mmCIF file of C-alpha atoms in Angstrom:
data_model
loop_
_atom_site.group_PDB
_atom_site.id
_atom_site.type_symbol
_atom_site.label_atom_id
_atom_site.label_comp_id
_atom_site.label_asym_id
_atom_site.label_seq_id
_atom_site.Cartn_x
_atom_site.Cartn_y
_atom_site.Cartn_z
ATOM 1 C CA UNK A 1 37.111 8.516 -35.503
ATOM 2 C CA UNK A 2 37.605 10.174 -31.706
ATOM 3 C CA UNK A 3 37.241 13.563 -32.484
ATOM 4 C CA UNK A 4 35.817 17.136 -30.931
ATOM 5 C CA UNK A 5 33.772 19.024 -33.065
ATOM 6 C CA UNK A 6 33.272 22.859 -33.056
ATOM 7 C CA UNK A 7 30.845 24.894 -35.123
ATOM 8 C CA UNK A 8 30.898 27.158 -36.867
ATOM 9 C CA UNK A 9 34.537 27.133 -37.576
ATOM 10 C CA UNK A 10 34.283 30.708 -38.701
ATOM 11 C CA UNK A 11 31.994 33.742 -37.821
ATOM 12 C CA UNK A 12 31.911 37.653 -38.151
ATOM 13 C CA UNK A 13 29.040 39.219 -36.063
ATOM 14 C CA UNK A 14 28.258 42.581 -34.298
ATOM 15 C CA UNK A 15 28.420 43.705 -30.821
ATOM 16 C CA UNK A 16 25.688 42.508 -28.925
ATOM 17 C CA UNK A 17 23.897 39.401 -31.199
ATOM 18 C CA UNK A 18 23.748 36.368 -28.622
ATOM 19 C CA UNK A 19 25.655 33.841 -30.159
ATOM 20 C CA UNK A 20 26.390 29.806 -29.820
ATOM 21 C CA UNK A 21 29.603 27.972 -30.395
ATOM 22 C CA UNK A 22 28.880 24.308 -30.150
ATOM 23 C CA UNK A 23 31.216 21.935 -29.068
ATOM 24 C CA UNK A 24 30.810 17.887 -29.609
ATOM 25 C CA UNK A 25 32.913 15.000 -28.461
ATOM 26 C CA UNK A 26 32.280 11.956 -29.420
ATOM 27 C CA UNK A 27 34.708 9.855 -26.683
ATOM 28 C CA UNK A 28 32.056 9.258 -24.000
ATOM 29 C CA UNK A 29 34.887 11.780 -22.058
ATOM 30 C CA UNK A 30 33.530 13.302 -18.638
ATOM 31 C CA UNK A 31 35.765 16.334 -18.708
ATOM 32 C CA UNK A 32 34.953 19.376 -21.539
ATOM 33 C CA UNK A 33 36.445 22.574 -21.313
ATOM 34 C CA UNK A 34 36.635 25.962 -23.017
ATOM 35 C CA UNK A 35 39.822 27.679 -23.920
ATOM 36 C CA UNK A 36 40.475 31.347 -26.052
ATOM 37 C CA UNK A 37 43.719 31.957 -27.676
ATOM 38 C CA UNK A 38 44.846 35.456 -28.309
ATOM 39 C CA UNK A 39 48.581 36.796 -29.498
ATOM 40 C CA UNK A 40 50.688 37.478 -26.841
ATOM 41 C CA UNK A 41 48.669 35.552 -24.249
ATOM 42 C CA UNK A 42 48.639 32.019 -24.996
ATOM 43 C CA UNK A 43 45.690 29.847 -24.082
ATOM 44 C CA UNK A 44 42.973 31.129 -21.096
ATOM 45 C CA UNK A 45 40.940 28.949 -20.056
ATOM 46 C CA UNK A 46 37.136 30.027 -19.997
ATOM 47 C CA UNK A 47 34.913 27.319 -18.146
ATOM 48 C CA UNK A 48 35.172 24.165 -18.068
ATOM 49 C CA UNK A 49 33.212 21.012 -16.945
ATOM 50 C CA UNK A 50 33.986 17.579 -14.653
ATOM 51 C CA UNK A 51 31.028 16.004 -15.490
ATOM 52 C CA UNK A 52 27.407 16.586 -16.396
ATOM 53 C CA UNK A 53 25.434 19.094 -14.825
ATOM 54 C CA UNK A 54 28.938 20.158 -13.093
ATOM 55 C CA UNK A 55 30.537 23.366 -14.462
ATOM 56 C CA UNK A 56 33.145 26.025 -12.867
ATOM 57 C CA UNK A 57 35.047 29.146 -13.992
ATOM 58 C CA UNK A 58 38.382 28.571 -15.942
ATOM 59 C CA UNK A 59 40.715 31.999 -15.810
ATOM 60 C CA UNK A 60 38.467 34.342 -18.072
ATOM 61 C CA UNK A 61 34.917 33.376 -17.813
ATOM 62 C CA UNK A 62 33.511 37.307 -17.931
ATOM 63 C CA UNK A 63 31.041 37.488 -20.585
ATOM 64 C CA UNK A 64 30.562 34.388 -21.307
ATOM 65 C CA UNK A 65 28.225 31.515 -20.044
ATOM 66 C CA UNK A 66 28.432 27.445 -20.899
ATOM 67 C CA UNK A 67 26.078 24.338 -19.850
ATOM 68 C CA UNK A 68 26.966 21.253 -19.707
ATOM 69 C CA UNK A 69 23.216 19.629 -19.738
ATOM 70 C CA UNK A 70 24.639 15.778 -21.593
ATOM 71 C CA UNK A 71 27.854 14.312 -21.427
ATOM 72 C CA UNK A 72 29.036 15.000 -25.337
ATOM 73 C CA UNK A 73 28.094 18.573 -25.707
ATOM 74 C CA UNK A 74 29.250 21.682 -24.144
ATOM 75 C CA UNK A 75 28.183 24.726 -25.789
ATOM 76 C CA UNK A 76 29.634 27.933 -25.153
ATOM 77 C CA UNK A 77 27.397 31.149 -25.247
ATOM 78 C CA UNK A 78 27.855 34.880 -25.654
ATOM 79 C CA UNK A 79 24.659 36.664 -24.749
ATOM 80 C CA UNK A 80 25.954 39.895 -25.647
ATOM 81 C CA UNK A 81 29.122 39.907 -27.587
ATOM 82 C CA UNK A 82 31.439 42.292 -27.634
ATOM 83 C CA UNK A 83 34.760 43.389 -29.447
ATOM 84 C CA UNK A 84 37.365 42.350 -27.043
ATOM 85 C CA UNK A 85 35.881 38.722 -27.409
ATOM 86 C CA UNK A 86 37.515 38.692 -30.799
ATOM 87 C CA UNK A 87 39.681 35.846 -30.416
ATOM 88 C CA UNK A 88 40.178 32.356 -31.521
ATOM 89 C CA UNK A 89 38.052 29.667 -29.258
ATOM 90 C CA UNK A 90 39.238 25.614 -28.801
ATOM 91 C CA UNK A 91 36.931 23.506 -26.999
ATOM 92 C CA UNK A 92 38.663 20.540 -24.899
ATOM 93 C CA UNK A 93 37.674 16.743 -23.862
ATOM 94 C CA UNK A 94 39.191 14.459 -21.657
ATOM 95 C CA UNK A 95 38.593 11.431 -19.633
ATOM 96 C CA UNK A 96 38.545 12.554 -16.237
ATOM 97 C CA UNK A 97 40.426 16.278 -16.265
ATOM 98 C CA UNK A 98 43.533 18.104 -16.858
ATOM 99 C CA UNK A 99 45.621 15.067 -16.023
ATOM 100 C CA UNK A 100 44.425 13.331 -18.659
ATOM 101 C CA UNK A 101 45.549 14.335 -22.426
ATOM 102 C CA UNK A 102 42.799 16.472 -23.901
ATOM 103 C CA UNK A 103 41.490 16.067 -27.530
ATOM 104 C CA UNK A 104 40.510 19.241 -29.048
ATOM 105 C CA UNK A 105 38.773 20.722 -31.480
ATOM 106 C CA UNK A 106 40.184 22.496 -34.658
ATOM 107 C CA UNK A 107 39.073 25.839 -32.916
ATOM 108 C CA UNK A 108 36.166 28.676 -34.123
ATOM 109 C CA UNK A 109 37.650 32.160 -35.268
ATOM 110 C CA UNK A 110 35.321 34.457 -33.675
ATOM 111 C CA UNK A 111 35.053 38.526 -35.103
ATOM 112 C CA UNK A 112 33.166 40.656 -33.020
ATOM 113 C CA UNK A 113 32.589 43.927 -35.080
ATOM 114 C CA UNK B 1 48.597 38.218 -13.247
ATOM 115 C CA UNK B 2 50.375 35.018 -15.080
ATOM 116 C CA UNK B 3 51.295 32.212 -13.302
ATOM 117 C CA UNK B 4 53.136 30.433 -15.731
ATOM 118 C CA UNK B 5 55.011 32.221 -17.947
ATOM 119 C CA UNK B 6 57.384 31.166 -21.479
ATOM 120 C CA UNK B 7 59.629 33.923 -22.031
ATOM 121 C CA UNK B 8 61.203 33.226 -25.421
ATOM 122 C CA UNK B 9 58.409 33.847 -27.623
ATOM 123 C CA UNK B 10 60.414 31.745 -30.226
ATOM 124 C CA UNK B 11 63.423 30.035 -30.315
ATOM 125 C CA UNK B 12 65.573 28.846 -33.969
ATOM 126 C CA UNK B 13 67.591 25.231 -33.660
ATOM 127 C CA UNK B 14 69.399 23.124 -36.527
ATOM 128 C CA UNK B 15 68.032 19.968 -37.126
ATOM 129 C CA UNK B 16 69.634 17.401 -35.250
ATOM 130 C CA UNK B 17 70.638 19.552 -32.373
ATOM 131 C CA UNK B 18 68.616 19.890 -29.204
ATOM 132 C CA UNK B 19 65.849 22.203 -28.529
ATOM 133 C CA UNK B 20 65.217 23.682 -25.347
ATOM 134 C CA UNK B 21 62.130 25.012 -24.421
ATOM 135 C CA UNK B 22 61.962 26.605 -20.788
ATOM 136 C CA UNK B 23 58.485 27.422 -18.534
ATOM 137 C CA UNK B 24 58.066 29.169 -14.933
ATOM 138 C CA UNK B 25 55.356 29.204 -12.867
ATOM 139 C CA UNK B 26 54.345 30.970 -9.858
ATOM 140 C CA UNK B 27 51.544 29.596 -8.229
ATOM 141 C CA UNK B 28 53.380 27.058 -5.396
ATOM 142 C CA UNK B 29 49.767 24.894 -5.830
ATOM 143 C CA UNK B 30 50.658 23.753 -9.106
ATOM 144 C CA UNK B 31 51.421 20.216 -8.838
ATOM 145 C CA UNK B 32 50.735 18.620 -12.221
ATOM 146 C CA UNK B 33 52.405 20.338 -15.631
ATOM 147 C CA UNK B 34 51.803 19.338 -19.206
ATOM 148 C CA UNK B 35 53.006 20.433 -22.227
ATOM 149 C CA UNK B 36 51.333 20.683 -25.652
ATOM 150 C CA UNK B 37 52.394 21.442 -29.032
ATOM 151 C CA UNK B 38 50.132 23.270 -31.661
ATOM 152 C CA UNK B 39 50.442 23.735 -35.514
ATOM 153 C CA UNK B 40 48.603 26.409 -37.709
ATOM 154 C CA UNK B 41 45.153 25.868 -37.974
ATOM 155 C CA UNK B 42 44.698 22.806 -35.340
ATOM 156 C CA UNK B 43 44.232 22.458 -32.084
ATOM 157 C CA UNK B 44 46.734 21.394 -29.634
ATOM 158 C CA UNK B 45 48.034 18.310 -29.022
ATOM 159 C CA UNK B 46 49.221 16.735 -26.188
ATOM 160 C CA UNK B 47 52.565 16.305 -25.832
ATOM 161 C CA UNK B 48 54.454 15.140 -21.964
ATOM 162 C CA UNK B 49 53.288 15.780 -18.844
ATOM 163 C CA UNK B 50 54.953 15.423 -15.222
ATOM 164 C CA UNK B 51 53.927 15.337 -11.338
ATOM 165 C CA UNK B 52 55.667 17.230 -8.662
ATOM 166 C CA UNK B 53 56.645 13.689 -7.652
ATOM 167 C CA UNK B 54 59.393 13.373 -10.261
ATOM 168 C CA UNK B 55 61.758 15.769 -11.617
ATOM 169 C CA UNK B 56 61.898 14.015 -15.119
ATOM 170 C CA UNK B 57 59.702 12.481 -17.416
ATOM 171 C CA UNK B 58 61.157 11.167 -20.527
ATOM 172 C CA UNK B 59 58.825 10.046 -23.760
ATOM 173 C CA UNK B 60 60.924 9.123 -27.046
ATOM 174 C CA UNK B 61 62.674 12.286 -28.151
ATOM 175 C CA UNK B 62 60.724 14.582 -25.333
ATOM 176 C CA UNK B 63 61.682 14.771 -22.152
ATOM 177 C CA UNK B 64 60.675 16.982 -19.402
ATOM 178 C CA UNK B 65 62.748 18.484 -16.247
ATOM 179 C CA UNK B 66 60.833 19.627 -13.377
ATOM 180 C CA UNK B 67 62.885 22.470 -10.628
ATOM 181 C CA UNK B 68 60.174 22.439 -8.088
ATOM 182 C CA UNK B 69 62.674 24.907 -5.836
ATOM 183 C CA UNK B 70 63.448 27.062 -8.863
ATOM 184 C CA UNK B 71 59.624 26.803 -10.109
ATOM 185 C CA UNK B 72 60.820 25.950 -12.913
ATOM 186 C CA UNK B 73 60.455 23.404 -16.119
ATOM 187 C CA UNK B 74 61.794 22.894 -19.359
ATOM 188 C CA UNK B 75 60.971 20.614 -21.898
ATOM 189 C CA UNK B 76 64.117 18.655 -24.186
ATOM 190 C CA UNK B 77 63.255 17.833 -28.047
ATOM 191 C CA UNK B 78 66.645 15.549 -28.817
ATOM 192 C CA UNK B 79 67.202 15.346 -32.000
ATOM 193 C CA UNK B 80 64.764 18.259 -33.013
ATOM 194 C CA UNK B 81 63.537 17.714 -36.310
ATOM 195 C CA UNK B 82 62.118 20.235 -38.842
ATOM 196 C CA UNK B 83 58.512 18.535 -38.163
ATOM 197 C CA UNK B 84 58.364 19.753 -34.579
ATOM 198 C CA UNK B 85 58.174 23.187 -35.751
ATOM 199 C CA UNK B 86 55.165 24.149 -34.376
ATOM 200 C CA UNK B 87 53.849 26.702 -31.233
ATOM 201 C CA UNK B 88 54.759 24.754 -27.683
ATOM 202 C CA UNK B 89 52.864 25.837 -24.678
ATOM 203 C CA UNK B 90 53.100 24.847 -21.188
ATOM 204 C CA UNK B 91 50.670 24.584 -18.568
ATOM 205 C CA UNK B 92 50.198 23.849 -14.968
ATOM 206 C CA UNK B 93 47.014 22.719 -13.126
ATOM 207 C CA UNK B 94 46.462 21.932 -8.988
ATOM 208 C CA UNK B 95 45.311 22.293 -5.588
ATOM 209 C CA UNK B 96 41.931 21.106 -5.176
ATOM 210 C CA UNK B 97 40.985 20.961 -8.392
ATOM 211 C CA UNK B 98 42.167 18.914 -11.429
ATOM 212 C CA UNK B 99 39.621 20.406 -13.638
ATOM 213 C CA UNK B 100 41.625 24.133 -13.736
ATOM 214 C CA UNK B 101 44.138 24.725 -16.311
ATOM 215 C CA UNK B 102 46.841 27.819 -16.590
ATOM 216 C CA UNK B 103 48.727 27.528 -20.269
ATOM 217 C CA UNK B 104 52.120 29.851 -20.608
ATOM 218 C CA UNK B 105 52.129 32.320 -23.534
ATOM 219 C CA UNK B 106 53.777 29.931 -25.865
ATOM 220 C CA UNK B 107 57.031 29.791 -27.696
ATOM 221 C CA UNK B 108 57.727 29.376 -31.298
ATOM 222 C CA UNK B 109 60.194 26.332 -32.640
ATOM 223 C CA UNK B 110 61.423 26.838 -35.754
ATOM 224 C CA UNK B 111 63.414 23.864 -36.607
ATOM 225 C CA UNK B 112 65.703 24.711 -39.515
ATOM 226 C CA UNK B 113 66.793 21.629 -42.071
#
């Protein structure tokens, strides 16, 4: 089954634990990117990636870092966490970029206490 | 700054009738706009896109008008349904890069049997 994957799907944490959300796609897609969704806002883009090894800054990417180092996984990383990056997090694939329909993931519900 | 905006955080229809849901950007670069629709606990999916080449795109029940003077799209659900109930957001993406995404704030369809 084509499919993203994000984990974990769920976490509470403190301010200033490094943390990893992982994010797997299993469609051989070039494109991966990173989107937060918070009320009033919509969807922000964070990073996102055209291709291996290639990654660029989406509309929010303070405080936050990704790498893109093989083609299914795109992790995104928060060295130092901190409250206002409560939100909830999707992670994106497509075949070639935006113009393509992206698959994503079920999305990770991130507390920062 | 947001450069594509939804201003009717919801919007309430009778099944059967049309639903209209309405977007506006600013950023004259944009020349690519998608929409996607999102239920509770998923991610979103894709829905219709269109290129500033056209000013309509038409899929099934969905269709999608694109103003380019007014900066302006909307997005047609005829006959809405009480399964597209869901969040709808727009976004717009161009330029140099395809790889850049801006979504709108969203806007709530409640589709009432």
């Amino acid at each position: 089954e084509a499919q993203v994957t994000q984990n974990p799907r769920y976490l509470i944490t403190v301010t200033g634990k490094k943390l990893t959300v992982t994010c797997s796609q299993n469609m051989n897609h070039e494109y991966m990117s990173w989107y937060r969704q918070d009320p009033g806002l919509g969807l922000r883009q964070i990073y996102y990636s055209m291709n291996v090894e290639v990654t660029d800054k989406g509309d929010v990417p303070e405080g936050y870092k990704v790498s893109r180092k093989e083609k299914r996984n795109f992790p995104l990383i928060l060295e130092s966490p901190s409250p206002n990056q409560t939100s909830l997090y999707f992670c994106a694939s497509s075949w070639s970029g935006i113009n393509q329909p992206q698959h994503f993931g079920d999305g990770t519900r991130l507390s920062i206490l | 700054d947001q450069q594509v905006k939804q201003n009717s955080p919801s919007l309430s229809v009778q099944e059967g009738r049309i639903s209209i849901l309405n977007c506006d950007y600013t950023n004259s670069m944009f020349d690519y706009f998608l929409w996607y629709k999102k239920y509770p606990a998923e991610g979103p999916t894709f829905l219709i896109s269109i290129s500033s080449i056209k000013d309509k795109n038409e899929d099934g029940r969905f269709t999608v008008f694109l103003n380019k003077s007014a900066k302006h799209l909307s997005l047609h659900i005829v006959p809405s349904q009480p399964g597209d109930s869901a969040v709808y957001f727009c976004a717009g993406a161009g330029g140099t890069s395809y790889g850049k995404l801006t979504f709108g704030q969203g806007t709530i369809l409640t589709v009432h049997p």
